[in-house]
mmCIF file of C-alpha atoms in Angstrom:
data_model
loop_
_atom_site.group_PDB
_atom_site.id
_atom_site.type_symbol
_atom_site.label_atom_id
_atom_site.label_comp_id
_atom_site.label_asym_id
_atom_site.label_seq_id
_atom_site.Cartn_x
_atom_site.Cartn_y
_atom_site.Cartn_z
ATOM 1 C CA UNK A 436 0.000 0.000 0.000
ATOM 2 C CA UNK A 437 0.799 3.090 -0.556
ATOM 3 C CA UNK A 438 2.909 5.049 2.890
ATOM 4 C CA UNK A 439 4.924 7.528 4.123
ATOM 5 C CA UNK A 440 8.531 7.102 5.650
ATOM 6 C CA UNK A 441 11.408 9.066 6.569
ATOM 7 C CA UNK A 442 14.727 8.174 5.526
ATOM 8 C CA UNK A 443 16.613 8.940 8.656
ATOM 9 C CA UNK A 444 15.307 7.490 12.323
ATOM 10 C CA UNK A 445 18.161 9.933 14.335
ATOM 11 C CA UNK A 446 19.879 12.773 13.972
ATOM 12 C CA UNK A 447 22.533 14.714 16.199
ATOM 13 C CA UNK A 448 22.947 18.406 15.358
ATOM 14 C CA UNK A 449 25.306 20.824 17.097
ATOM 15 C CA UNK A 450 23.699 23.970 18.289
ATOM 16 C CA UNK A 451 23.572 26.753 16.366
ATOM 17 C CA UNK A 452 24.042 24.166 13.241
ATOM 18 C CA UNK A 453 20.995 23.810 10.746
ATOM 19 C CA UNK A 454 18.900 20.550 10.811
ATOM 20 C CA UNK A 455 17.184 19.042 7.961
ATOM 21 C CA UNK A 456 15.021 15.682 8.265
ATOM 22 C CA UNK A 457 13.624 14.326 5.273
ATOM 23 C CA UNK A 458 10.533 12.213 4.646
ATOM 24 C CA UNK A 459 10.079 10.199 1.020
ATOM 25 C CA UNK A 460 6.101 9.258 0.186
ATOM 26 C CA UNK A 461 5.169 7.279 -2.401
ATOM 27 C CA UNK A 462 1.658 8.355 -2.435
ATOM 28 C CA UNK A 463 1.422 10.588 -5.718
ATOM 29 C CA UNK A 464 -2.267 11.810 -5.291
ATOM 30 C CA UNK A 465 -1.260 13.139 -1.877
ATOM 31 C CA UNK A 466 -1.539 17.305 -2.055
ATOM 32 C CA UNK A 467 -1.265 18.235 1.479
ATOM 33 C CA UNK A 468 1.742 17.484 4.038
ATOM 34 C CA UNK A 469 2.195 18.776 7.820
ATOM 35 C CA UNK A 470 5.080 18.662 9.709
ATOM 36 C CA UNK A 471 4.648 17.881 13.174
ATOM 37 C CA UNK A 472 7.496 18.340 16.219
ATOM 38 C CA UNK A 473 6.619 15.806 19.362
ATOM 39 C CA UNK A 474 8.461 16.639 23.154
ATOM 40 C CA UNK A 475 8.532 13.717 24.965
ATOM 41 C CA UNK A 476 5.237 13.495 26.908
ATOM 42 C CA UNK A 477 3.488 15.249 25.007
ATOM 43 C CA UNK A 478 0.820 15.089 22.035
ATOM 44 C CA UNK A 479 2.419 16.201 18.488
ATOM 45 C CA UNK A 480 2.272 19.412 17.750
ATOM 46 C CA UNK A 481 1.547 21.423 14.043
ATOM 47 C CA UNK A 482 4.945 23.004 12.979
ATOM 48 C CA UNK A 483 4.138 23.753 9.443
ATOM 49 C CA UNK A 484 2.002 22.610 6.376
ATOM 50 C CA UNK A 485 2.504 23.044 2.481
ATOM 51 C CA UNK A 486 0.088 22.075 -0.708
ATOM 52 C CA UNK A 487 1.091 20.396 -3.830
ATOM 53 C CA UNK A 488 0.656 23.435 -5.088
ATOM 54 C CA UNK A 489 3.944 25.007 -3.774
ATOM 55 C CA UNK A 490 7.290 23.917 -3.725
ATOM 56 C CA UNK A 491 8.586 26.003 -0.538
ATOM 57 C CA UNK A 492 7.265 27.570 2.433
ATOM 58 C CA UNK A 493 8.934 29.153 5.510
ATOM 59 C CA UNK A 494 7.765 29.790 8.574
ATOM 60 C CA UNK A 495 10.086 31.416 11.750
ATOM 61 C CA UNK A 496 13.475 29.323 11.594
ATOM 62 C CA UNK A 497 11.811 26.754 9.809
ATOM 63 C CA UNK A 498 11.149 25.917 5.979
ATOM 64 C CA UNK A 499 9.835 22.689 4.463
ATOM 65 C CA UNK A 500 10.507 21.792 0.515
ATOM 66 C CA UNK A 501 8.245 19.728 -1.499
ATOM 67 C CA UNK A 502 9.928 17.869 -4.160
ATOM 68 C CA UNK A 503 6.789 16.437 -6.423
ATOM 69 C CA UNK A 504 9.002 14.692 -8.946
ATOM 70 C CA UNK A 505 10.661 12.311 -6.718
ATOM 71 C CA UNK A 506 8.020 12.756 -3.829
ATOM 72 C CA UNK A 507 10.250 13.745 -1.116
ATOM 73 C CA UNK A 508 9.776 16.389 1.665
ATOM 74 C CA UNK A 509 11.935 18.036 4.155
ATOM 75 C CA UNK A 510 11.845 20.248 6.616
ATOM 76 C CA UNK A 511 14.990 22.564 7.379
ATOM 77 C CA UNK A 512 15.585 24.342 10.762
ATOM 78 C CA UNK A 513 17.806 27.455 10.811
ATOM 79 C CA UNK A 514 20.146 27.509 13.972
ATOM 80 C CA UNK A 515 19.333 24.546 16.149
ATOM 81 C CA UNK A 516 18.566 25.280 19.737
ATOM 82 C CA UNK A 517 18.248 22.522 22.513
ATOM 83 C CA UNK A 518 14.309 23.259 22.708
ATOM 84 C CA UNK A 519 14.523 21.736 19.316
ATOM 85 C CA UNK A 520 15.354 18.120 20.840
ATOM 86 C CA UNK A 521 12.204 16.082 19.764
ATOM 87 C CA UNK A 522 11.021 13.958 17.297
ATOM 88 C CA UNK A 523 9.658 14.607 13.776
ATOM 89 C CA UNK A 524 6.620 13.276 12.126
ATOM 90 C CA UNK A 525 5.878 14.379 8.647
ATOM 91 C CA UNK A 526 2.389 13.068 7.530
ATOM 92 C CA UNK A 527 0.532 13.413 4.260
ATOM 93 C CA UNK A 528 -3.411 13.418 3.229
ATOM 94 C CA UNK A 529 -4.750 13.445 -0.242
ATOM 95 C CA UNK A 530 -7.943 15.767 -1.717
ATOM 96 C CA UNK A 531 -10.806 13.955 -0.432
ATOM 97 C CA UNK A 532 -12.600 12.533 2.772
ATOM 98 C CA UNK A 533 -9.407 10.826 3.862
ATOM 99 C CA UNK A 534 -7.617 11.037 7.428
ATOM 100 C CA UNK A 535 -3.533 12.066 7.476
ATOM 101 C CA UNK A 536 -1.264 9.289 7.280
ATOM 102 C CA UNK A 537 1.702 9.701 9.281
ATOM 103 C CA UNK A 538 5.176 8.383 8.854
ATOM 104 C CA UNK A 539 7.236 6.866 12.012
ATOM 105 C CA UNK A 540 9.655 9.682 12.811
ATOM 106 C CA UNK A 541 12.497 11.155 12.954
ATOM 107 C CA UNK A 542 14.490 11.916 16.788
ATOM 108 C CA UNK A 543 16.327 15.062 16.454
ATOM 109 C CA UNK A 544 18.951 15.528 19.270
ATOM 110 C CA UNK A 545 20.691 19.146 19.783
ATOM 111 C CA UNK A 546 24.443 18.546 21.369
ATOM 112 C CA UNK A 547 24.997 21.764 23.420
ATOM 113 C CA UNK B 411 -9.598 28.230 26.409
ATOM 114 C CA UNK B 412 -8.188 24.461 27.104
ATOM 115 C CA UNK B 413 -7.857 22.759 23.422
ATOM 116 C CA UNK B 414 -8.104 19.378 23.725
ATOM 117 C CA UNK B 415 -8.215 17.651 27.207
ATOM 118 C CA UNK B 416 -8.039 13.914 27.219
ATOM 119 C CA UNK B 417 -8.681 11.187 30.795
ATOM 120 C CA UNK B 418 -7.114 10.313 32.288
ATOM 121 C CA UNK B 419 -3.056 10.812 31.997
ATOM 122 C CA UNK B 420 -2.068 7.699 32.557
ATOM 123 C CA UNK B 421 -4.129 3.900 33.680
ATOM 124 C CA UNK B 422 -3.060 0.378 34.676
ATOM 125 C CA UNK B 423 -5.745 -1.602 33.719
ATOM 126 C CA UNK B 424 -6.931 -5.568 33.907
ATOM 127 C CA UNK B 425 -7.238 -7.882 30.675
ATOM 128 C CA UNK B 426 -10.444 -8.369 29.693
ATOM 129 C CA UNK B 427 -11.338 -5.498 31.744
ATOM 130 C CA UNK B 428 -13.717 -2.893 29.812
ATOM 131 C CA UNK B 429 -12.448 1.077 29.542
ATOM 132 C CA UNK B 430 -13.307 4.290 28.307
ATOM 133 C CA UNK B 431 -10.289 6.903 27.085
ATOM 134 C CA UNK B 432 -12.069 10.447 26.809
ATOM 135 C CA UNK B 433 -11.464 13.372 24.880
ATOM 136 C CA UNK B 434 -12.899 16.575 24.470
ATOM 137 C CA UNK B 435 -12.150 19.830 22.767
ATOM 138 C CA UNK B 436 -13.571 22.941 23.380
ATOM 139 C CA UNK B 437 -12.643 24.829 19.640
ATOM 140 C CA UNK B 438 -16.098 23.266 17.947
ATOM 141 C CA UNK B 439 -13.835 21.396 15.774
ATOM 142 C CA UNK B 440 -16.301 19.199 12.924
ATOM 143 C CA UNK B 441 -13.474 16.474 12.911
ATOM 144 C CA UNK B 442 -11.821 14.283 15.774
ATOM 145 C CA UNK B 443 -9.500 11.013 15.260
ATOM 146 C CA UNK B 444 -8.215 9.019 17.579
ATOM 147 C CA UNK B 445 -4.378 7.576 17.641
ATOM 148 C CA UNK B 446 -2.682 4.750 19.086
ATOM 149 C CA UNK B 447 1.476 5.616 19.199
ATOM 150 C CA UNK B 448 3.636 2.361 20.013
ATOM 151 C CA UNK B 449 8.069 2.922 19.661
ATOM 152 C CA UNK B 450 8.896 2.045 16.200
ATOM 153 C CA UNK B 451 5.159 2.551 14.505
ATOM 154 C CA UNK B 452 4.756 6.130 14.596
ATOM 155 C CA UNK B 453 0.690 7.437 15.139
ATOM 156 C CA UNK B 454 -1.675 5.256 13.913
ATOM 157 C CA UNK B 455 -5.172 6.025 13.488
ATOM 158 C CA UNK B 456 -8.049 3.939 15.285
ATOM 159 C CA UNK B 457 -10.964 5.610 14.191
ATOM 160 C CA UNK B 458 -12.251 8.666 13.696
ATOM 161 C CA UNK B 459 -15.468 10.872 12.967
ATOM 162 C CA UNK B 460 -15.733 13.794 10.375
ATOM 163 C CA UNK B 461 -18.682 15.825 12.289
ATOM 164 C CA UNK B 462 -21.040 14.721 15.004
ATOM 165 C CA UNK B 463 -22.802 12.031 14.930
ATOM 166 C CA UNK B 464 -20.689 10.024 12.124
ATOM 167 C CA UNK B 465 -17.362 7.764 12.330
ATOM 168 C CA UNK B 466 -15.326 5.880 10.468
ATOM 169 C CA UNK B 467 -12.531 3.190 11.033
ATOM 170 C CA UNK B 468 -8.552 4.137 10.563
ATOM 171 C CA UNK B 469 -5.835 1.977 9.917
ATOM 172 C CA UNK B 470 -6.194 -0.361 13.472
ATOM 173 C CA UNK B 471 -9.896 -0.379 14.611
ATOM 174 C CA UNK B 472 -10.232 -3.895 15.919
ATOM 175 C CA UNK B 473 -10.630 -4.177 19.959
ATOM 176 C CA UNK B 474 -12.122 -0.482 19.935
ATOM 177 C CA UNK B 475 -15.272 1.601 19.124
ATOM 178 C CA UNK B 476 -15.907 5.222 19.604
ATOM 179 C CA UNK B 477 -18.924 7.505 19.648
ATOM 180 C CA UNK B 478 -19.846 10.984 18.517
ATOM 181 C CA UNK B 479 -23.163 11.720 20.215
ATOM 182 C CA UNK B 480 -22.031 15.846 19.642
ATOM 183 C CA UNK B 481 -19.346 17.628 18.637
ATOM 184 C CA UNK B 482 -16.647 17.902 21.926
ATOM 185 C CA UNK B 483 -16.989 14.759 23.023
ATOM 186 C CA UNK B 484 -15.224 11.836 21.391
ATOM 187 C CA UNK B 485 -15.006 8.524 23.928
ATOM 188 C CA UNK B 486 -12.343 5.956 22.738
ATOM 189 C CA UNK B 487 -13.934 2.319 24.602
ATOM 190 C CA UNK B 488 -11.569 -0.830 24.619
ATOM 191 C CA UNK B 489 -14.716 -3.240 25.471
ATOM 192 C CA UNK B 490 -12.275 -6.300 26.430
ATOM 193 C CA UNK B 491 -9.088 -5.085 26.518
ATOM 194 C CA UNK B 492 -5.800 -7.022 25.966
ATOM 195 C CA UNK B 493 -1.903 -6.459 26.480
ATOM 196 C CA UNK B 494 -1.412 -5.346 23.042
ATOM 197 C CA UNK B 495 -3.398 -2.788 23.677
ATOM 198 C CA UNK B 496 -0.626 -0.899 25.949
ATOM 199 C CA UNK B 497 0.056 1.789 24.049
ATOM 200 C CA UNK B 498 -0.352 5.904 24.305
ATOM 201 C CA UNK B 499 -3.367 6.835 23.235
ATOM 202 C CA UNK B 500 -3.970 10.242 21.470
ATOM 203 C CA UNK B 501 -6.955 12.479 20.344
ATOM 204 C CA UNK B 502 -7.103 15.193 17.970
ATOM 205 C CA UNK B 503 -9.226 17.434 16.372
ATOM 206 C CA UNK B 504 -9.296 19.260 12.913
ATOM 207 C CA UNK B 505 -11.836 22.082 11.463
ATOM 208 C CA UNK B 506 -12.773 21.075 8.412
ATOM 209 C CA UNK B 507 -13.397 17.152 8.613
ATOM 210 C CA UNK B 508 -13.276 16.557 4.426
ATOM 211 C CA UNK B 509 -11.117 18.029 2.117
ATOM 212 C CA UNK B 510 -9.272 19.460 2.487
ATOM 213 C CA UNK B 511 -8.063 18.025 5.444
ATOM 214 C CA UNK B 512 -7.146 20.627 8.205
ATOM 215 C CA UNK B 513 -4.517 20.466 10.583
ATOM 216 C CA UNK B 514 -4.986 18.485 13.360
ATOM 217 C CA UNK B 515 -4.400 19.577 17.195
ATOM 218 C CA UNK B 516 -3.798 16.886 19.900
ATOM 219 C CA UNK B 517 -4.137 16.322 23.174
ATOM 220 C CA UNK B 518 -1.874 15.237 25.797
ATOM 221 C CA UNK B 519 -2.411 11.760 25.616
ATOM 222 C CA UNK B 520 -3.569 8.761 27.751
ATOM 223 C CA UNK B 521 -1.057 6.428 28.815
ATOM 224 C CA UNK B 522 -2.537 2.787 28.767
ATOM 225 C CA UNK B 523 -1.283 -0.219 30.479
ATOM 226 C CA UNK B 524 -2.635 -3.522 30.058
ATOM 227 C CA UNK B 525 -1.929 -6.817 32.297
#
């Protein structure tokens, strides 16, 4: 069936260093994609969002890039702080009456 | 204004033992899902309902049924439940409920243990 994964489980950044975690789908009628950031304990929370329709959008230190042609997605994030430490879940919905299918996540890890 | 409020944090519970997770928001979100998040699966979704008095099943729906009898209130019940069913539990709600889908806001989760 069709999903959404990330190529990279971890990732160890140095603060002040940028941070990019990428996420592949294979889902070509998908035209909607969220990033979410999850603290441990705590429920996911929205980051950022972009539509098949763009190819780039930033929002404050962070920027995600939709790559249609090979279906990949990433999400950069300008100058890594510690309150960055969490783990990534890009997730991806198609037009329709269908629910957001998540992929497994990414752990980022800021080394002080 | 609270979001989304889910009980309770955290339960220990009996096999074959019958329990209720609830959520509610208070942002008269039309949709609400309902997540299961085990180490090494990411979120996967249980059920969920599009507006009030209408649900439908997600990816892992066996073992579970929910309700939407209005729009804040979306009970998660485990009728029997087994071991497998340890897991964190979240809710979340989303505006629009169809296309296009709307970004979702979760709560804090329920932590669920089962013996």
């Amino acid at each position: 069936g069709e999903s959404v994964g990330l190529h990279l489980p971890t990732l160890s950044v140095q603060e002040g260093d940028n941070s990019i975690i990428n996420c592949a789908y294979s889902n070509s009628a998908s035209d909607y994609f969220i990033w979410y950031k999850q603290e441990s304990g705590k429920g996911p929370q929205f980051i950022i969002d972009i539509r098949s329709n763009m190819d780039k959008r930033q929002g404050q230190r962070v920027t995600v890039l939709l790559n249609k042609t090979v279906k990949h997605l990433s999400l950069q994030i300008a100058a890594t702080q510690p309150g960055d430490s969490a783990v990534y879940f890009c997730a991806e919905n198609m037009a329709g009456n269908t629910p957001l299918v998540f992929g497994k996540g990414t752990r980022l890890s800021v080394i002080a | 204004i609270a979001g989304i409020t889910q009980a309770p944090t955290s339960q220990i519970l009996a096999a074959g033992r019958r329990m209720t997770l609830r959520c509610t928001q208070d942002m008269r979100h039309n949709a609400m899902y309902w997540y299961r998040q085990d180490l090494g699966l990411g979120l996967r979704l249980i059920h969920y309902s599009n507006t009030a008095g209408t649900t439908g099943k997600g990816e892992v729906p066996d073992g579970y049924s929910v309700s939407r009898a209005n729009t804040d209130d979306f009970p998660l019940t485990l009728a029997s439940a087994v071991p497998s069913q340890t897991s964190v539990y979240f809710c979340a709600s989303s505006d629009s409920g169809g296309a296009p889908v709307d970004t979702q806001y979760f709560g804090p989760g329920t932590r669920l243990t089962v013996l």
